Coordinates of C-alpha atoms in Angstrom, one line a residue:
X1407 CA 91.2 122.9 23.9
X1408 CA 87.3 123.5 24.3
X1409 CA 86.2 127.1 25.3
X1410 CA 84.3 125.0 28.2
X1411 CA 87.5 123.3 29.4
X1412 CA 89.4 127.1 29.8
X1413 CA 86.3 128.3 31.1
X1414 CA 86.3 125.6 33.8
X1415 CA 89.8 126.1 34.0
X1416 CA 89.3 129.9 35.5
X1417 CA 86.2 129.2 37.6
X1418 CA 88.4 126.7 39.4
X1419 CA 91.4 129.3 39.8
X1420 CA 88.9 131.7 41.0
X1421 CA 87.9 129.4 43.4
X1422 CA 91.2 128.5 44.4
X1423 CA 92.1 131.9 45.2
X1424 CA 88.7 133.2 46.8
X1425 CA 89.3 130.0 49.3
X1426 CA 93.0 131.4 49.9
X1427 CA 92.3 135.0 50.8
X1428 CA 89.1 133.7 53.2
X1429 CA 91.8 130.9 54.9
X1430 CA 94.4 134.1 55.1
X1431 CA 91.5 136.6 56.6
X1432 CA 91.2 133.7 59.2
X1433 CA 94.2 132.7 60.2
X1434 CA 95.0 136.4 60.6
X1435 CA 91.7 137.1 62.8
X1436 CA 92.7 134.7 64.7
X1437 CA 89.7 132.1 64.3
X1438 CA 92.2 129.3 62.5
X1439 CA 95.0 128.3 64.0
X1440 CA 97.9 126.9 61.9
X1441 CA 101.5 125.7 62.3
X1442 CA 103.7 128.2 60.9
X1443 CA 105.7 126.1 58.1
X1444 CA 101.9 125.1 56.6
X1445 CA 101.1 129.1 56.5
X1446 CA 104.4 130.1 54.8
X1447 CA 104.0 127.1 52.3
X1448 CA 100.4 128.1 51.4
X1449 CA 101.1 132.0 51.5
X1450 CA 104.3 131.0 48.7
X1451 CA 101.6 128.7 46.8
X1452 CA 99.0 131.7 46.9
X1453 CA 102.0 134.0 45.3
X1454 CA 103.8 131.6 43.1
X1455 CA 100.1 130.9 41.1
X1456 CA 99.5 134.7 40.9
X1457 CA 102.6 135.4 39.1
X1458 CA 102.1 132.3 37.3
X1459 CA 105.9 130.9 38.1
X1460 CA 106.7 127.8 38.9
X1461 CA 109.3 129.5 41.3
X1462 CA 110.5 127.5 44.4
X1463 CA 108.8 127.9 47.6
X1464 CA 110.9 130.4 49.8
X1465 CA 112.1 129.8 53.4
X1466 CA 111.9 131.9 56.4
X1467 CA 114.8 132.6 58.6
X1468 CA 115.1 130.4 62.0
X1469 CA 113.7 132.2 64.7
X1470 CA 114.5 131.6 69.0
X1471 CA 110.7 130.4 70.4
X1472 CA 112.2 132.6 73.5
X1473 CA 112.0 135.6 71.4
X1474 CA 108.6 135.0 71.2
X1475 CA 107.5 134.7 74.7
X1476 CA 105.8 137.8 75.8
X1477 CA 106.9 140.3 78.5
X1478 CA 104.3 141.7 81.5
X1479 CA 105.1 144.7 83.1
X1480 CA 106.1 144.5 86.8
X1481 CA 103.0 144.5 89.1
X1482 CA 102.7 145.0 92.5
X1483 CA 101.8 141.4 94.8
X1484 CA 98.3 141.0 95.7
X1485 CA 97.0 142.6 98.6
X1486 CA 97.7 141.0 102.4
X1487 CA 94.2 139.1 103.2
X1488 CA 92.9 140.0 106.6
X1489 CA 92.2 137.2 109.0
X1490 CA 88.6 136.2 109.4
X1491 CA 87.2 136.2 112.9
X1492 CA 87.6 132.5 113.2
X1493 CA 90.7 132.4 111.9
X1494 CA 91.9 135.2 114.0
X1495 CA 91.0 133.5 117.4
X1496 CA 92.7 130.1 116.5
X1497 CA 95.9 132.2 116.2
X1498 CA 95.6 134.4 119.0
X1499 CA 95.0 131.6 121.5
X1500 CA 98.3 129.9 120.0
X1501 CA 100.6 133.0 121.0
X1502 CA 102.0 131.1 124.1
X1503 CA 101.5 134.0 127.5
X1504 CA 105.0 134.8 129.5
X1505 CA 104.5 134.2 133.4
X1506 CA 107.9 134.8 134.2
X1507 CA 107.7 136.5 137.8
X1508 CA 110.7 139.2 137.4
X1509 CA 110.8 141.2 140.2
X1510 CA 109.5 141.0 143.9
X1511 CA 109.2 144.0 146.3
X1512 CA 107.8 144.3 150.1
X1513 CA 106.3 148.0 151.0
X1514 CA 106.1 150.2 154.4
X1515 CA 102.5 148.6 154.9
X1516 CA 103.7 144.7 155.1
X1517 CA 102.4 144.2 151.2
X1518 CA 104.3 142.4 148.4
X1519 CA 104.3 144.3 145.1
X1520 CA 105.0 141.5 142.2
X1521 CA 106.0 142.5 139.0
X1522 CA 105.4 139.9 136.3
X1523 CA 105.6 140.1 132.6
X1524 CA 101.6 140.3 132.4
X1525 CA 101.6 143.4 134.6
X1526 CA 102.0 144.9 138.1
X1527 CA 100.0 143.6 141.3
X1528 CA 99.6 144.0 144.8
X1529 CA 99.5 141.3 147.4
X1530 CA 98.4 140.5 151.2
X1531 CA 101.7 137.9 152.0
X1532 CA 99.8 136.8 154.6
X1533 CA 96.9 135.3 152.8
X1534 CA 97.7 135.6 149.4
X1535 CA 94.6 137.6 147.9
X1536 CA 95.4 140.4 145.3
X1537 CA 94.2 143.8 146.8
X1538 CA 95.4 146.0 143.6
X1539 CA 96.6 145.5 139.9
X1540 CA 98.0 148.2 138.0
X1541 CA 97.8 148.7 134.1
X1542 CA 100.9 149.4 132.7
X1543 CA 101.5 150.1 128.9
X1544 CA 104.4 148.2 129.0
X1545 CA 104.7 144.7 130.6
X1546 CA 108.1 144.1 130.1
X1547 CA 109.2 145.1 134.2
X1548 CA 113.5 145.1 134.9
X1549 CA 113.2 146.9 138.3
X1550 CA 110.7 148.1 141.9
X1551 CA 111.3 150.2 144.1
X1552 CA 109.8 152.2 147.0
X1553 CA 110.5 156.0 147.7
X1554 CA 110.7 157.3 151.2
X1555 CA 106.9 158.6 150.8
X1556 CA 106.1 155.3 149.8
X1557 CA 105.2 155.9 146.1
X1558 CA 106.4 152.9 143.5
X1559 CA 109.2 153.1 141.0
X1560 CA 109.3 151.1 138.3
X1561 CA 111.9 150.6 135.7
X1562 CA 110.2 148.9 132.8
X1563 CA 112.3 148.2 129.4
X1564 CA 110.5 151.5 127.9
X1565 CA 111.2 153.8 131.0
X1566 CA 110.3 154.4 134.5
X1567 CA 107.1 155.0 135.5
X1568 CA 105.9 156.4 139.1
X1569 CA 103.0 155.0 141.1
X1570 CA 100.9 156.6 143.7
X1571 CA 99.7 153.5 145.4
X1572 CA 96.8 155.1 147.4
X1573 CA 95.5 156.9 144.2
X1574 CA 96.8 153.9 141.3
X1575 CA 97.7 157.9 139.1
X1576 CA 101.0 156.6 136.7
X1577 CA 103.2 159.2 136.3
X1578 CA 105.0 158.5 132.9
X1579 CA 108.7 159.5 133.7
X1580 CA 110.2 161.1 130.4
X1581 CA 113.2 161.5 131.6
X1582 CA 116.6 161.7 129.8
X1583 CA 118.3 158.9 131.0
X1584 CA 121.2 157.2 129.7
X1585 CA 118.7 154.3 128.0
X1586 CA 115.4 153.9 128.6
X1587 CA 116.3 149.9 129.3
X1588 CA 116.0 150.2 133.2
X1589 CA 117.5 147.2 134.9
X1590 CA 117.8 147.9 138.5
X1591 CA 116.2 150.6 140.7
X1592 CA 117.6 151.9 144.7
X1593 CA 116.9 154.2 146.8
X1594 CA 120.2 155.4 148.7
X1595 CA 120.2 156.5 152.5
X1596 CA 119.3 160.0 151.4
X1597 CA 116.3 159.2 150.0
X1598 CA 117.4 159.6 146.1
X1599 CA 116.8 157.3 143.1
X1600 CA 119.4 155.7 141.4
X1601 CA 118.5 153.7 138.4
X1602 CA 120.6 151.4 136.6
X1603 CA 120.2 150.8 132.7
X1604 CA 121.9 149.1 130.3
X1605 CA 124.0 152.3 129.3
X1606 CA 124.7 153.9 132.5
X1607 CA 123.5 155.4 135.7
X1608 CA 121.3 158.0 137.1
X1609 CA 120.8 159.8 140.1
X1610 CA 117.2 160.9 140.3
X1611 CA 115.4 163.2 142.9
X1612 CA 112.2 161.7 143.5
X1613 CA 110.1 164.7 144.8
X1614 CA 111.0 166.6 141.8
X1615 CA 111.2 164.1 139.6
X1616 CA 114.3 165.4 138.0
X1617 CA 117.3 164.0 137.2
X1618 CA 120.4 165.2 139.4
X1619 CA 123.0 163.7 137.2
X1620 CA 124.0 160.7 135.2
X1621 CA 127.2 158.4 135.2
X1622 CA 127.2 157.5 131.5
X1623 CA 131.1 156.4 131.3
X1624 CA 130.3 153.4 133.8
X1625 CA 132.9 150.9 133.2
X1626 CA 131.2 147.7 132.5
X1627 CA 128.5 149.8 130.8
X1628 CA 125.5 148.2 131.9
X1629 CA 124.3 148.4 136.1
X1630 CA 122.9 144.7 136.3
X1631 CA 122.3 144.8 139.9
X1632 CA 122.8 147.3 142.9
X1633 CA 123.4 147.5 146.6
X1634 CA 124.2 149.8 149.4
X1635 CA 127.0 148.7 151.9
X1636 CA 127.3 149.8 155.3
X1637 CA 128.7 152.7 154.4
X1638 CA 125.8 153.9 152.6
X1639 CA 128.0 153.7 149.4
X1640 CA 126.5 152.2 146.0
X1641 CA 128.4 148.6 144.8
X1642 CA 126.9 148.7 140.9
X1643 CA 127.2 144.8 139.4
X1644 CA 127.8 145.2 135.5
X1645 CA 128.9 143.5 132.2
X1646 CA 132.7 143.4 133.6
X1647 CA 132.5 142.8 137.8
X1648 CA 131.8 145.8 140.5
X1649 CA 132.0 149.8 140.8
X1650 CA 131.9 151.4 143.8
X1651 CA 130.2 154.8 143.7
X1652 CA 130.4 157.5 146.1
X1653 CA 126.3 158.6 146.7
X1654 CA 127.2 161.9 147.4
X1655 CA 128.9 163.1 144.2
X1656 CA 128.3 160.3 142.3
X1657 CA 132.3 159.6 141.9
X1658 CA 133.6 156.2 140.7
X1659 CA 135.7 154.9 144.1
X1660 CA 136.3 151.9 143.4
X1661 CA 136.6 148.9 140.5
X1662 CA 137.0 145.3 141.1
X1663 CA 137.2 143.7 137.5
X1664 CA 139.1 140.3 136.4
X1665 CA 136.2 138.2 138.5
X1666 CA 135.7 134.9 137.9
X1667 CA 132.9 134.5 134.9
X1668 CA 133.4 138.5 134.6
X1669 CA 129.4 140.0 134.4
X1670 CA 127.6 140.5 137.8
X1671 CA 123.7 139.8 137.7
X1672 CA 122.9 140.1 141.2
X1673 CA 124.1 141.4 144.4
X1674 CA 123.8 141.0 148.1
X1675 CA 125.2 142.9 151.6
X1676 CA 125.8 140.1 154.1
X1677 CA 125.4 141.4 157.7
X1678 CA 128.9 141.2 158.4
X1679 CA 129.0 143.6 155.5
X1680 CA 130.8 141.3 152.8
X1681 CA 129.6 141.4 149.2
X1682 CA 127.8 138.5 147.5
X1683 CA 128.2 138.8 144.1
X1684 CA 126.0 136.1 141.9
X1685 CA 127.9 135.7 138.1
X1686 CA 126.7 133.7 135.3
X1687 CA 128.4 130.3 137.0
X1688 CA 130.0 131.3 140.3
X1689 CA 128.8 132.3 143.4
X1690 CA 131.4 135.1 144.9
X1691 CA 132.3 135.9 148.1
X1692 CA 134.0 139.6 148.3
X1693 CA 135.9 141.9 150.8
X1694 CA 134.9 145.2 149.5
X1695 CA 137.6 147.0 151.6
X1696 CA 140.1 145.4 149.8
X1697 CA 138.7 143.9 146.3
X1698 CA 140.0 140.3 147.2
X1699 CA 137.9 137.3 146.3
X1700 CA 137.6 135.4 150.0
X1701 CA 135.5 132.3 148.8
X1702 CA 133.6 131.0 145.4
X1703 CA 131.1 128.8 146.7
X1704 CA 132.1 125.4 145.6
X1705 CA 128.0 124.0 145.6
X1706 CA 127.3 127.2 143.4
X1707 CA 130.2 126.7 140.8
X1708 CA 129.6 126.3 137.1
X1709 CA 125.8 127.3 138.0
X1710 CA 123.8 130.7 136.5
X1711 CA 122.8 132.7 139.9
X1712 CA 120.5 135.1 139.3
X1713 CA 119.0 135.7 142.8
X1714 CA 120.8 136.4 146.4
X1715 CA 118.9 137.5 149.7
X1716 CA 119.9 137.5 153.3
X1717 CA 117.1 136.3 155.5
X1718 CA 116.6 137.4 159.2
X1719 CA 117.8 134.0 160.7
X1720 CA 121.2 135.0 158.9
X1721 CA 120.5 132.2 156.3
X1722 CA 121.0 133.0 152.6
X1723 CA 118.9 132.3 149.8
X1724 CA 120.2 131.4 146.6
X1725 CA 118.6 131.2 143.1
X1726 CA 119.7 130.1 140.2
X1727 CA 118.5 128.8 136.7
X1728 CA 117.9 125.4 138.2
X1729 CA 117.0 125.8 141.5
X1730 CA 116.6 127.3 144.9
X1731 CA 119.2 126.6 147.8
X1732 CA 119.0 128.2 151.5
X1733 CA 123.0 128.5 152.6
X1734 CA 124.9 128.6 155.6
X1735 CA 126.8 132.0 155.1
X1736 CA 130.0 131.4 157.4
X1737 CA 130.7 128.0 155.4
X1738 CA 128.9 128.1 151.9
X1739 CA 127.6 124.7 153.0
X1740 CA 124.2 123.7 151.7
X1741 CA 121.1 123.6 154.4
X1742 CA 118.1 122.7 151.9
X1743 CA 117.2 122.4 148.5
X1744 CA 113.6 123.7 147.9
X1745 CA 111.2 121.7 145.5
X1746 CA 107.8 122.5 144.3
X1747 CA 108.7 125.3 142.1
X1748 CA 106.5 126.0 139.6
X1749 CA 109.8 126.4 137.3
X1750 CA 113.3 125.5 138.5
X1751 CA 114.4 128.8 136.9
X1752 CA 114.4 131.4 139.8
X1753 CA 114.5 135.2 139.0
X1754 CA 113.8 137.1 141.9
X1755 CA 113.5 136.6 145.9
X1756 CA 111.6 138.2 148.8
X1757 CA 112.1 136.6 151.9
X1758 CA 110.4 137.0 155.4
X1759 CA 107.7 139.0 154.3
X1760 CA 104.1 137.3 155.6
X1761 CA 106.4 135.2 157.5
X1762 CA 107.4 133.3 154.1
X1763 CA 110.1 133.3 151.4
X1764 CA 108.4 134.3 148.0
X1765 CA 109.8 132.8 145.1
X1766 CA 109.0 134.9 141.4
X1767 CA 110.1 131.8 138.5
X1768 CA 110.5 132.1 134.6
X1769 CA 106.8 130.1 135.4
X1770 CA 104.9 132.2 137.8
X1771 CA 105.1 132.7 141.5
X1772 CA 105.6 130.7 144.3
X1773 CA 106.4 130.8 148.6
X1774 CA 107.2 128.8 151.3
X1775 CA 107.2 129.0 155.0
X1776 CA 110.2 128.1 157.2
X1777 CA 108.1 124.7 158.6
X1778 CA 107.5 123.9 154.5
X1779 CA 110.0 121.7 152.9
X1780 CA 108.5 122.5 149.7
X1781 CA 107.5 125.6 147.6
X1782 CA 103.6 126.2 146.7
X1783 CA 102.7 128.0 143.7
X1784 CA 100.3 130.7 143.8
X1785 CA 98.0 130.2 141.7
X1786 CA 97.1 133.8 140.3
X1787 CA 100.5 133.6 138.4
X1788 CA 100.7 130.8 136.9
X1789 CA 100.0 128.8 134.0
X1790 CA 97.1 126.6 136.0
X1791 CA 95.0 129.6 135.7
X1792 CA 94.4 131.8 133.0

């Protein structure tokens, strides 16, 4: 062989293995990428021609791809984006506002007091103009009532809170009460407070502001409704029929339970001092000398009554989840049927105060006169204006 043909020979080696070690600094740096069979087939070519063998290329083990998928640390999500203005407006505006008219309440001076959901005002009955509202911190009203001074008690779902009405000064009651759910609110013949919640009774001295004692162990736990009968002795309506209470020492007297539908949500004294009892789908008549059940008014039967009040003409008013009904109280007979509410759903009932019937719905408030067939919605508390 030619000393220029071995010469070539090793030029051409060198050249092989000068382009092998720049492909291998590559592929390693990352600036070629490869499939991995080509790389192990050149890498076994680059060793088998430096130990000049023709030795068979090797093979590499199988290996899982998912071994080779790489793990991240646990991170903590992205931070909560704050609204823009814009977008903040839209979604205030779509929160949907509560009118539900909850509780109704006639003063010393001839003035309504309604308690809605958006707040507390003060009305003239006779021409329907707001003369006060009062801020509360807590909209959410279960109960009104007037002391014998004429200051306002009322029983929100956060506490009771005490009004000066000549002054509008809210006097946050912190008092230890048996829950701070207050669902009912009377004033006895003495002059003291009694507030119902949903865990119990308390007798409350509304001068002092201090509570006289509580009546936690009431059976039927929760004092949906109150009323005084002509004793001067408390009927409380709860989650399993009626309690009598003696006023005086706060004593349990009395218990009328196994009542048709069972939970008491409102309560009425007739004048010939029977008790109307309103239950989720009856309408009860009751002796309370002796317990017994004289009449379940057939018209009311199967229906939610939430709202019962004696008028002056010895009429009773009835409300109910769907509707309003005025009833002859010797026969349980139905005189009218009122339309025009701004919500079929009544919750609360004021009558003969202005010389009206006022009417507080799940959608605002409403009256009506005894020459009106219908009911007229006021329009300060209701959905027509905001």
């Amino acid at each position: 062989m030619a000393v220029g043909t071995v010469f070539k020979g090793n030029v051409m080696v060198e050249l092989l293995r000068k382009r092998h070690k720049l492909l291998l600094t590559s592929i390693f740096l990352g600036l070629i990428a490869l499939p991995s069979v080509g790389l192990v087939t050149m890498t076994n070519a680059v060793r088998a021609e430096k130990i000049g063998t023709n030795a068979p290329l090797q093979k590499t083990p199988d290996v899982d791809s998912s071994d080779l998928t790489p793990t991240y640390p646990a991170t903590a999500p992205p931070p909560r984006r704050d609204l823009l203005p814009d977008e903040r407006g839209i979604q205030e505006r779509s929160l949907e506002t509560d009118y539900r008219v909850s509780n109704l309440l006639g003063d010393f001076t001839g003035n309504l007091w309604v308690g809605s959901w958006r707040g507390l005002s003060r009305i003239d009955p006779n021409t329907g103009r707001i003369l006060a509202r009062v801020s509360l911190p807590n909209l959410a009203i279960g109960a009104l009532a007037e002391d014998k001074v004429g200051r306002l008690w009322v029983g929100t779902y956060e506490g009771l809170k005490r009004i000066d009405p000549r002054t509008g000064e809210i006097t946050a009651q912190n008092l230890f009460l048996p829950s701070k759910r207050v669902l009912s609110l009377l004033v006895d013949n003495r002059g003291y407070l009694w507030t119902g919640t949903d865990n119990g009774l308390a007798l409350i001295s509304p001068d002092q502001g201090l509570i006289m004692t509580t009546l936690k162990n009431l059976p039927g736990v929760s004092a949906n409704a109150m009323t005084l009968d002509a004793e001067g002795q408390l009927w409380v309506g709860t989650l399993d029929g009626l309690v009598r209470v003696n006023t005086a020492s706060a004593l349990i007297m009395k218990q009328i339970n196994q009542l048709p539908g069972t939970t008491v949500q409102t309560l009425a004294i007739s004048p010939s001092g029977l008790i109307w009892a309103g239950m989720s789908n009856h309408l009860l008549v009751i002796n309370p000398k002796t317990g017994a059940v004289l009449r379940s008014v057939t018209r009311l039967r199967g229906r939610n009554v939430t709202a019962v009040r004696f008028a002056q003409d010895g009429s009773v008013w009835v409300g109910t989840h769907n509707g309003l009904l005025r009833l002859n109280p010797h026969t349980g007979a139905v005189l009218d049927e009122v339309a025009g509410l701004p919500s079929s759903r009544v919750l609360t009932l004021a009558p003969d105060i202005g010389n009206k019937l006022w009417v507080g719905t799940r959608e605002g408030l409403a009256w009506l006169t005894p020459t009106t067939g219908n009911a007229k919605p006021h329009l300060a508390f209701s959905r027509a204006v905001e």
